[in-house]
Amino acid sequence: MRQPEVGILEGGTQQVSLMARKYRFSWDAFGEGTVKAIAHANGYSSRLESDPLTWLTNKHSRPDEYFVERMKPTLEQCWLPDYSGTPQLVEQLIDAGIGPLGNPKTQTDCVAYVRKCRNSKTVRLRLLEAMLRYGDQDRQPDDPLLFPTDGSVPRFVILDPAKQPVDSRQPYDYQSEAWDKLSVHFAESEVTQVFQGLLVMPTGSGKTFTSARWLMQNVINRGYRLIWLAHRHELLEQAAREFHNLASFATHLGKLRVRIISGIHCSTTQIDPADHILIASVSSLARRPDLIDKILADPKSFLVIDEAHHSTAKSYQALINRLGTIDNRRILGITATPTRTAEAERGTLAKLFGNRILYDVPIKTLIERQFLARPLPVRVATKAEVEAGVTPQDEQFLAQFHDLSEAWLQRIGHLEERNRLIVDHYLQNHEKYGKTLIFAIDVSHAALLTERLQAKGIKADYVASYRLDGEPTNNRERMHRFRDPESEDAIDVLVNVQILTEGVDIPGIQTIFLTRPTVSEILMRQMIGRALRGAKASGTKDAYIVSFEDHWERFREWQSPLALVPDIVPPEPDAEKSTKVVTPTLVSMLPWDLIRATAARMAMQGRGFEADVFEAIPHGWYLLSRDQDGEDVYQVIAVYEHQHSSWEALLKDLWARTQVALATMQADTPFDEFFCDSDYPLPSQHDVQKVIEHRLAGGDCPEYNDLADREACDPYCIASRIFEDDLGAKAQNTLTEERYTVLAQAIYPSLRDFRAAIDDALYEKQHLNASTRFQRAVPIFHPRPEETLQPGPHHNLDHQMVKVLELASGLLGIDQPLPQRHSVVWTKRLVKGWYGQAYWEPGQPHGQGKIRLNRLLDSPDVSEDVIQYLLWHEYLHLYLQQGHTKTFREYERRWVTYQECDRFLDNLNERFGVQFW
């Protein structure tokens, strides 16, 4: 259904005065069952004197976004099944790219679709719109849908610049310098027809105001249409708010048309050729290139990309490539962190903006000049076991939405020791911390922290969308008491939930507490930004950024939230010596729990395996990068060399499937199909699920990247260099010290340990038969005909193993039969790397374990004798629990035909054209 536009013809006060119509809401329109269910879900009891309708009207006279956030399951159960607008609601969600996609046809299908949607801002606002319209006392049956702004920025306005109040803010000198630099390049572009460059300003420096005012005076006034791109709804509304406030500077226009395009604002189909400023989400425009091509190709279009370091994503590049021609385009990127782009993509970023930074003011400069407060990071290790009790549903939610589920967050919020630590840390430092803002997990967490602080005599309160005691929120009054220390009942500590992340100005905040786990860079910047106002901007000289960091093992990307903003909070001074923070970039996101577990498992084998321990370091990675519901999602999948072919086959399969086929797929199905032949370490099913969810969310197929730093500190590679160049002792020491990088330090705690690993690798280089290096199988998914033997199946391994054990007793000098404590199986596919492999755990009974033989040998071309000899060879590993030691070789050669069998296997490549070994 096409949505009507909301027009504002006249402006009045400092803010835009006329908003979209507010609904006169009443619960009377909702059915008795719905009202009763919603009332009970909010705490109503039949023992109360009032009926559910009266109680709900008094307690929640008008729902808001946060009411819907809590009530989504109840609405799905008791209201949406009977609500006639549910199909239209689903249409809006599909148009916004929200949900599992597909084509629900029945009312039941539509309700199921909404139930599968994440409880995100877009979904909440669409549900809120439907509720408010349904409960509108003035509603007519044919009223079209109209998004309720409720004090937020209107999605479309027409402003009269001459009647708008003049924005009274005076620029700081660095903002004036930025305007001068931009104007110089704009003058140049009027000759060259090309405007390309980056405006680099740190978080808290007023990037949006600086760019919006310059654009209004220099671009809009010259007749250009401005297209402002961002990836989050909050950023869109923040930009729109600035343009509304600065409308008086559009002196050459009689009317100024400003439109927001996103899943919760106007749709792409509503763009009008007369619009002057289009503030749009990338995903909304990317879905309708047919509608946006003409606008982008217009030489009078000027494109601005907010948070430009994200513009290397394919969705951005597709839009940029439609912007005129390379010789006639105008594009400005705005960012605080041009270096936050993955290293492999920085060349692309520079090229998009003409390899030109038009103006760059470092955060250090603004701190020294006291425009920004100096961020002083305080990392508090909670040691909280936040992964305890994680359910499959939690993991599914994390893989799909790149966030913690509500149940998971609630468990963290109720960890007693964690909450005690938060309160105690403030009490121990309250004089130093001054005015403190705490970002809590949810309302119950905020209320709990507030109660604990008040019990210790601290003037504290909380602001949220509702209060647990049912009292009015009065958030403005509480924020005033926090803002003004001279006010009656002034507050020293304000705990908040999703209220003060952006758009609220409270000067003088000395400290912020980050108690909610997050991997969102945007959320982290919004929270930290509340404390970054410097002394010259009515703020403070220093700002304490207190991060409460929990214990994460499996989900390591949640371990160090301050690493999301290295431009604001640099890595710890001793990071180069740390065994946990490997690099300040991508490597720090590797699964270090898996890496260390693998390393420890290898190290248990004792002396002679020092070099093998380094094999715990992955060889490369995939980066899953996508925009999801206005949030940038970045997930790293670490890959070992032997897993690479399996990952590539899985990715090819997933991107060939339809959305319908993917929607019902569970992680264990592709895991069993594609990784059944992989050697240890195996990828986690959680990683496989993340890739499936990435595909379902419309993400691009990721490309494999080598871990470039790995080879430089690999003991085997260093040993090869020493051996081939015949380096002397002094040169060896120099090379070893040079290669003892941060990555090597993560595995080898001391330089002495690292030297021992290189010595081990050198010994194996010089004594090949003594090598302990484990050759891992690499599955071959599509072997060429000339690379295989005659196809099987031909050999029954269980039968062959019985024969081998009958002979083994005599070969080992034992008078009684040997028990079969092991399994023996063929690989599912041909594998590159070995003909057979034995697996056992230290401490197990001798002979216990597993034997795998390469499917390649299940062929009439391979004799029973060869198969039995290979089984004997692998069984010896299980029986002796040794590698290829001298003792092992002595027993191996007791097989009567060992020479013929060895010769057959060694010559298999030459005789049958097998190219894998």
mmCIF file of N, CA and C in Angstrom, residues 52-121:
data_model
loop_
_atom_site.group_PDB
_atom_site.id
_atom_site.type_symbol
_atom_site.label_atom_id
_atom_site.label_comp_id
_atom_site.label_asym_id
_atom_site.label_seq_id
_atom_site.Cartn_x
_atom_site.Cartn_y
_atom_site.Cartn_z
ATOM 1 N N PRO A 52 -9.305 -5.433 33.423
ATOM 2 C CA PRO A 52 -8.078 -5.344 32.624
ATOM 3 C C PRO A 52 -8.015 -4.103 31.734
ATOM 4 N N LEU A 53 -9.145 -3.727 31.110
ATOM 5 C CA LEU A 53 -9.148 -2.575 30.210
ATOM 6 C C LEU A 53 -8.840 -1.285 30.967
ATOM 7 N N THR A 54 -9.519 -1.099 32.107
ATOM 8 C CA THR A 54 -9.291 0.115 32.896
ATOM 9 C C THR A 54 -7.858 0.153 33.419
ATOM 10 N N TRP A 55 -7.391 -0.986 33.912
ATOM 11 C CA TRP A 55 -6.038 -1.055 34.445
ATOM 12 C C TRP A 55 -4.997 -0.736 33.369
ATOM 13 N N LEU A 56 -5.175 -1.325 32.177
ATOM 14 C CA LEU A 56 -4.216 -1.116 31.091
ATOM 15 C C LEU A 56 -4.254 0.335 30.620
ATOM 16 N N THR A 57 -5.434 0.923 30.559
ATOM 17 C CA THR A 57 -5.567 2.318 30.142
ATOM 18 C C THR A 57 -4.860 3.250 31.116
ATOM 19 N N ASN A 58 -4.958 2.951 32.403
ATOM 20 C CA ASN A 58 -4.313 3.796 33.411
ATOM 21 C C ASN A 58 -2.801 3.613 33.426
ATOM 22 N N LYS A 59 -2.351 2.368 33.268
ATOM 23 C CA LYS A 59 -0.922 2.074 33.377
ATOM 24 C C LYS A 59 -0.163 2.340 32.085
ATOM 25 N N HIS A 60 -0.776 2.050 30.961
ATOM 26 C CA HIS A 60 -0.110 2.201 29.656
ATOM 27 C C HIS A 60 -1.109 2.816 28.685
ATOM 28 N N SER A 61 -1.364 4.095 28.876
ATOM 29 C CA SER A 61 -2.402 4.755 28.091
ATOM 30 C C SER A 61 -2.082 4.777 26.603
ATOM 31 N N ARG A 62 -0.805 4.721 26.272
ATOM 32 C CA ARG A 62 -0.410 4.788 24.863
ATOM 33 C C ARG A 62 0.885 3.983 24.698
ATOM 34 N N PRO A 63 0.894 2.929 23.897
ATOM 35 C CA PRO A 63 2.114 2.134 23.738
ATOM 36 C C PRO A 63 3.206 2.919 23.021
ATOM 37 N N ASP A 64 4.449 2.584 23.322
ATOM 38 C CA ASP A 64 5.576 3.152 22.594
ATOM 39 C C ASP A 64 6.466 2.011 22.119
ATOM 40 N N GLU A 65 7.593 2.379 21.521
ATOM 41 C CA GLU A 65 8.468 1.359 20.940
ATOM 42 C C GLU A 65 8.912 0.330 21.964
ATOM 43 N N TYR A 66 9.233 0.780 23.161
ATOM 44 C CA TYR A 66 9.763 -0.134 24.158
ATOM 45 C C TYR A 66 8.675 -1.008 24.771
ATOM 46 N N PHE A 67 7.436 -0.507 24.752
ATOM 47 C CA PHE A 67 6.301 -1.339 25.141
ATOM 48 C C PHE A 67 6.162 -2.493 24.153
ATOM 49 N N VAL A 68 6.271 -2.170 22.867
ATOM 50 C CA VAL A 68 6.163 -3.200 21.832
ATOM 51 C C VAL A 68 7.315 -4.192 21.944
ATOM 52 N N GLU A 69 8.494 -3.699 22.297
ATOM 53 C CA GLU A 69 9.650 -4.585 22.444
ATOM 54 C C GLU A 69 9.354 -5.699 23.445
ATOM 55 N N ARG A 70 8.708 -5.345 24.560
ATOM 56 C CA ARG A 70 8.400 -6.337 25.580
ATOM 57 C C ARG A 70 7.197 -7.203 25.209
ATOM 58 N N MET A 71 6.286 -6.624 24.438
ATOM 59 C CA MET A 71 5.012 -7.288 24.184
ATOM 60 C C MET A 71 4.966 -8.041 22.846
ATOM 61 N N LYS A 72 6.047 -8.043 22.095
ATOM 62 C CA LYS A 72 6.010 -8.677 20.771
ATOM 63 C C LYS A 72 5.487 -10.112 20.826
ATOM 64 N N PRO A 73 5.972 -10.984 21.715
ATOM 65 C CA PRO A 73 5.421 -12.353 21.746
ATOM 66 C C PRO A 73 3.927 -12.388 22.047
ATOM 67 N N THR A 74 3.483 -11.518 22.948
ATOM 68 C CA THR A 74 2.059 -11.486 23.295
ATOM 69 C C THR A 74 1.227 -11.014 22.115
ATOM 70 N N LEU A 75 1.696 -9.989 21.426
ATOM 71 C CA LEU A 75 0.974 -9.483 20.251
ATOM 72 C C LEU A 75 0.893 -10.550 19.164
ATOM 73 N N GLU A 76 1.974 -11.296 18.986
ATOM 74 C CA GLU A 76 1.983 -12.360 17.974
ATOM 75 C C GLU A 76 0.989 -13.460 18.313
ATOM 76 N N GLN A 77 0.779 -13.667 19.584
ATOM 77 C CA GLN A 77 -0.100 -14.756 20.009
ATOM 78 C C GLN A 77 -1.569 -14.355 20.034
ATOM 79 N N CYS A 78 -1.841 -13.121 20.501
ATOM 80 C CA CYS A 78 -3.248 -12.810 20.777
ATOM 81 C C CYS A 78 -3.850 -11.737 19.868
ATOM 82 N N TRP A 79 -3.028 -10.962 19.138
ATOM 83 C CA TRP A 79 -3.606 -9.877 18.337
ATOM 84 C C TRP A 79 -3.396 -10.079 16.839
ATOM 85 N N LEU A 80 -2.180 -10.353 16.430
ATOM 86 C CA LEU A 80 -1.899 -10.451 14.999
ATOM 87 C C LEU A 80 -2.710 -11.517 14.280
ATOM 88 N N PRO A 81 -3.046 -12.661 14.898
ATOM 89 C CA PRO A 81 -3.856 -13.651 14.174
ATOM 90 C C PRO A 81 -5.210 -13.127 13.724
ATOM 91 N N ASP A 82 -5.767 -12.136 14.441
ATOM 92 C CA ASP A 82 -7.089 -11.594 14.090
ATOM 93 C C ASP A 82 -7.014 -10.212 13.449
ATOM 94 N N TYR A 83 -5.823 -9.610 13.426
ATOM 95 C CA TYR A 83 -5.671 -8.252 12.896
ATOM 96 C C TYR A 83 -5.663 -8.291 11.371
ATOM 97 N N SER A 84 -6.571 -7.575 10.746
ATOM 98 C CA SER A 84 -6.714 -7.636 9.287
ATOM 99 C C SER A 84 -5.528 -7.013 8.558
ATOM 100 N N GLY A 85 -4.761 -6.193 9.277
ATOM 101 C CA GLY A 85 -3.627 -5.535 8.619
ATOM 102 C C GLY A 85 -2.337 -6.327 8.689
ATOM 103 N N THR A 86 -2.369 -7.552 9.239
ATOM 104 C CA THR A 86 -1.142 -8.344 9.358
ATOM 105 C C THR A 86 -0.479 -8.597 8.002
ATOM 106 N N PRO A 87 -1.224 -8.950 6.935
ATOM 107 C CA PRO A 87 -0.565 -9.135 5.634
ATOM 108 C C PRO A 87 0.135 -7.861 5.144
ATOM 109 N N GLN A 88 -0.478 -6.698 5.372
ATOM 110 C CA GLN A 88 0.164 -5.448 4.964
ATOM 111 C C GLN A 88 1.422 -5.179 5.798
ATOM 112 N N LEU A 89 1.351 -5.531 7.081
ATOM 113 C CA LEU A 89 2.527 -5.397 7.933
ATOM 114 C C LEU A 89 3.675 -6.239 7.392
ATOM 115 N N VAL A 90 3.390 -7.459 6.996
ATOM 116 C CA VAL A 90 4.417 -8.343 6.442
ATOM 117 C C VAL A 90 4.956 -7.793 5.130
ATOM 118 N N GLU A 91 4.082 -7.236 4.303
ATOM 119 C CA GLU A 91 4.538 -6.626 3.049
ATOM 120 C C GLU A 91 5.568 -5.528 3.324
ATOM 121 N N GLN A 92 5.300 -4.714 4.324
ATOM 122 C CA GLN A 92 6.234 -3.639 4.680
ATOM 123 C C GLN A 92 7.570 -4.212 5.139
ATOM 124 N N LEU A 93 7.532 -5.276 5.932
ATOM 125 C CA LEU A 93 8.770 -5.884 6.420
ATOM 126 C C LEU A 93 9.567 -6.486 5.267
ATOM 127 N N ILE A 94 8.884 -7.148 4.365
ATOM 128 C CA ILE A 94 9.573 -7.740 3.201
ATOM 129 C C ILE A 94 10.179 -6.641 2.343
ATOM 130 N N ASP A 95 9.436 -5.548 2.153
ATOM 131 C CA ASP A 95 9.944 -4.431 1.355
ATOM 132 C C ASP A 95 11.178 -3.809 1.999
ATOM 133 N N ALA A 96 11.225 -3.868 3.331
ATOM 134 C CA ALA A 96 12.386 -3.318 4.047
ATOM 135 C C ALA A 96 13.516 -4.327 4.165
ATOM 136 N N GLY A 97 13.321 -5.534 3.621
ATOM 137 C CA GLY A 97 14.368 -6.547 3.699
ATOM 138 C C GLY A 97 14.484 -7.181 5.066
ATOM 139 N N ILE A 98 13.387 -7.173 5.837
ATOM 140 C CA ILE A 98 13.403 -7.689 7.201
ATOM 141 C C ILE A 98 12.716 -9.045 7.238
ATOM 142 N N GLY A 99 13.305 -9.973 7.985
ATOM 143 C CA GLY A 99 12.675 -11.255 8.199
ATOM 144 C C GLY A 99 13.218 -12.349 7.316
ATOM 145 N N PRO A 100 12.593 -13.541 7.369
ATOM 146 C CA PRO A 100 13.112 -14.702 6.639
ATOM 147 C C PRO A 100 12.868 -14.657 5.141
ATOM 148 N N LEU A 101 12.146 -13.638 4.674
ATOM 149 C CA LEU A 101 11.769 -13.490 3.263
ATOM 150 C C LEU A 101 10.859 -14.651 2.863
ATOM 151 N N GLY A 102 10.646 -14.870 1.563
ATOM 152 C CA GLY A 102 9.654 -15.849 1.157
ATOM 153 C C GLY A 102 8.363 -15.137 0.778
ATOM 154 N N ASN A 103 7.278 -15.896 0.648
ATOM 155 C CA ASN A 103 6.021 -15.322 0.193
ATOM 156 C C ASN A 103 4.858 -15.892 0.992
ATOM 157 N N PRO A 104 4.668 -15.439 2.250
ATOM 158 C CA PRO A 104 3.557 -15.957 3.060
ATOM 159 C C PRO A 104 2.222 -15.578 2.433
ATOM 160 N N LYS A 105 1.318 -16.531 2.405
ATOM 161 C CA LYS A 105 0.044 -16.289 1.716
ATOM 162 C C LYS A 105 -1.131 -16.189 2.680
ATOM 163 N N THR A 106 -1.171 -17.010 3.707
ATOM 164 C CA THR A 106 -2.308 -17.024 4.619
ATOM 165 C C THR A 106 -2.026 -16.145 5.839
ATOM 166 N N GLN A 107 -3.084 -15.878 6.607
ATOM 167 C CA GLN A 107 -2.934 -15.111 7.837
ATOM 168 C C GLN A 107 -1.973 -15.828 8.794
ATOM 169 N N THR A 108 -2.116 -17.140 8.868
ATOM 170 C CA THR A 108 -1.227 -17.927 9.740
ATOM 171 C C THR A 108 0.218 -17.803 9.295
ATOM 172 N N ASP A 109 0.442 -17.862 7.981
ATOM 173 C CA ASP A 109 1.803 -17.713 7.453
ATOM 174 C C ASP A 109 2.374 -16.343 7.806
ATOM 175 N N CYS A 110 1.537 -15.318 7.723
ATOM 176 C CA CYS A 110 1.999 -13.956 8.013
ATOM 177 C C CYS A 110 2.374 -13.806 9.486
ATOM 178 N N VAL A 111 1.565 -14.389 10.368
ATOM 179 C CA VAL A 111 1.894 -14.327 11.800
ATOM 180 C C VAL A 111 3.196 -15.070 12.064
ATOM 181 N N ALA A 112 3.360 -16.217 11.427
ATOM 182 C CA ALA A 112 4.603 -16.982 11.594
ATOM 183 C C ALA A 112 5.794 -16.186 11.079
ATOM 184 N N TYR A 113 5.586 -15.415 10.008
ATOM 185 C CA TYR A 113 6.663 -14.594 9.458
ATOM 186 C C TYR A 113 7.109 -13.540 10.475
ATOM 187 N N VAL A 114 6.139 -12.854 11.078
ATOM 188 C CA VAL A 114 6.471 -11.832 12.080
ATOM 189 C C VAL A 114 7.170 -12.472 13.269
ATOM 190 N N ARG A 115 6.723 -13.657 13.656
ATOM 191 C CA ARG A 115 7.316 -14.340 14.813
ATOM 192 C C ARG A 115 8.795 -14.643 14.547
ATOM 193 N N LYS A 116 9.151 -14.914 13.310
ATOM 194 C CA LYS A 116 10.540 -15.239 12.968
ATOM 195 C C LYS A 116 11.417 -13.998 12.841
ATOM 196 N N CYS A 117 10.797 -12.826 12.798
ATOM 197 C CA CYS A 117 11.572 -11.589 12.671
ATOM 198 C C CYS A 117 12.218 -11.249 14.010
ATOM 199 N N ARG A 118 13.428 -10.793 13.946
ATOM 200 C CA ARG A 118 14.117 -10.338 15.149
ATOM 201 C C ARG A 118 13.358 -9.166 15.749
ATOM 202 N N ASN A 119 13.414 -9.031 17.067
ATOM 203 C CA ASN A 119 12.747 -7.925 17.765
ATOM 204 C C ASN A 119 13.591 -6.661 17.602
ATOM 205 N N SER A 120 13.715 -6.194 16.361
ATOM 206 C CA SER A 120 14.576 -5.063 16.026
ATOM 207 C C SER A 120 13.778 -3.770 15.995
ATOM 208 N N LYS A 121 14.491 -2.668 15.852
ATOM 209 C CA LYS A 121 13.834 -1.366 15.836
ATOM 210 C C LYS A 121 12.823 -1.273 14.697
#
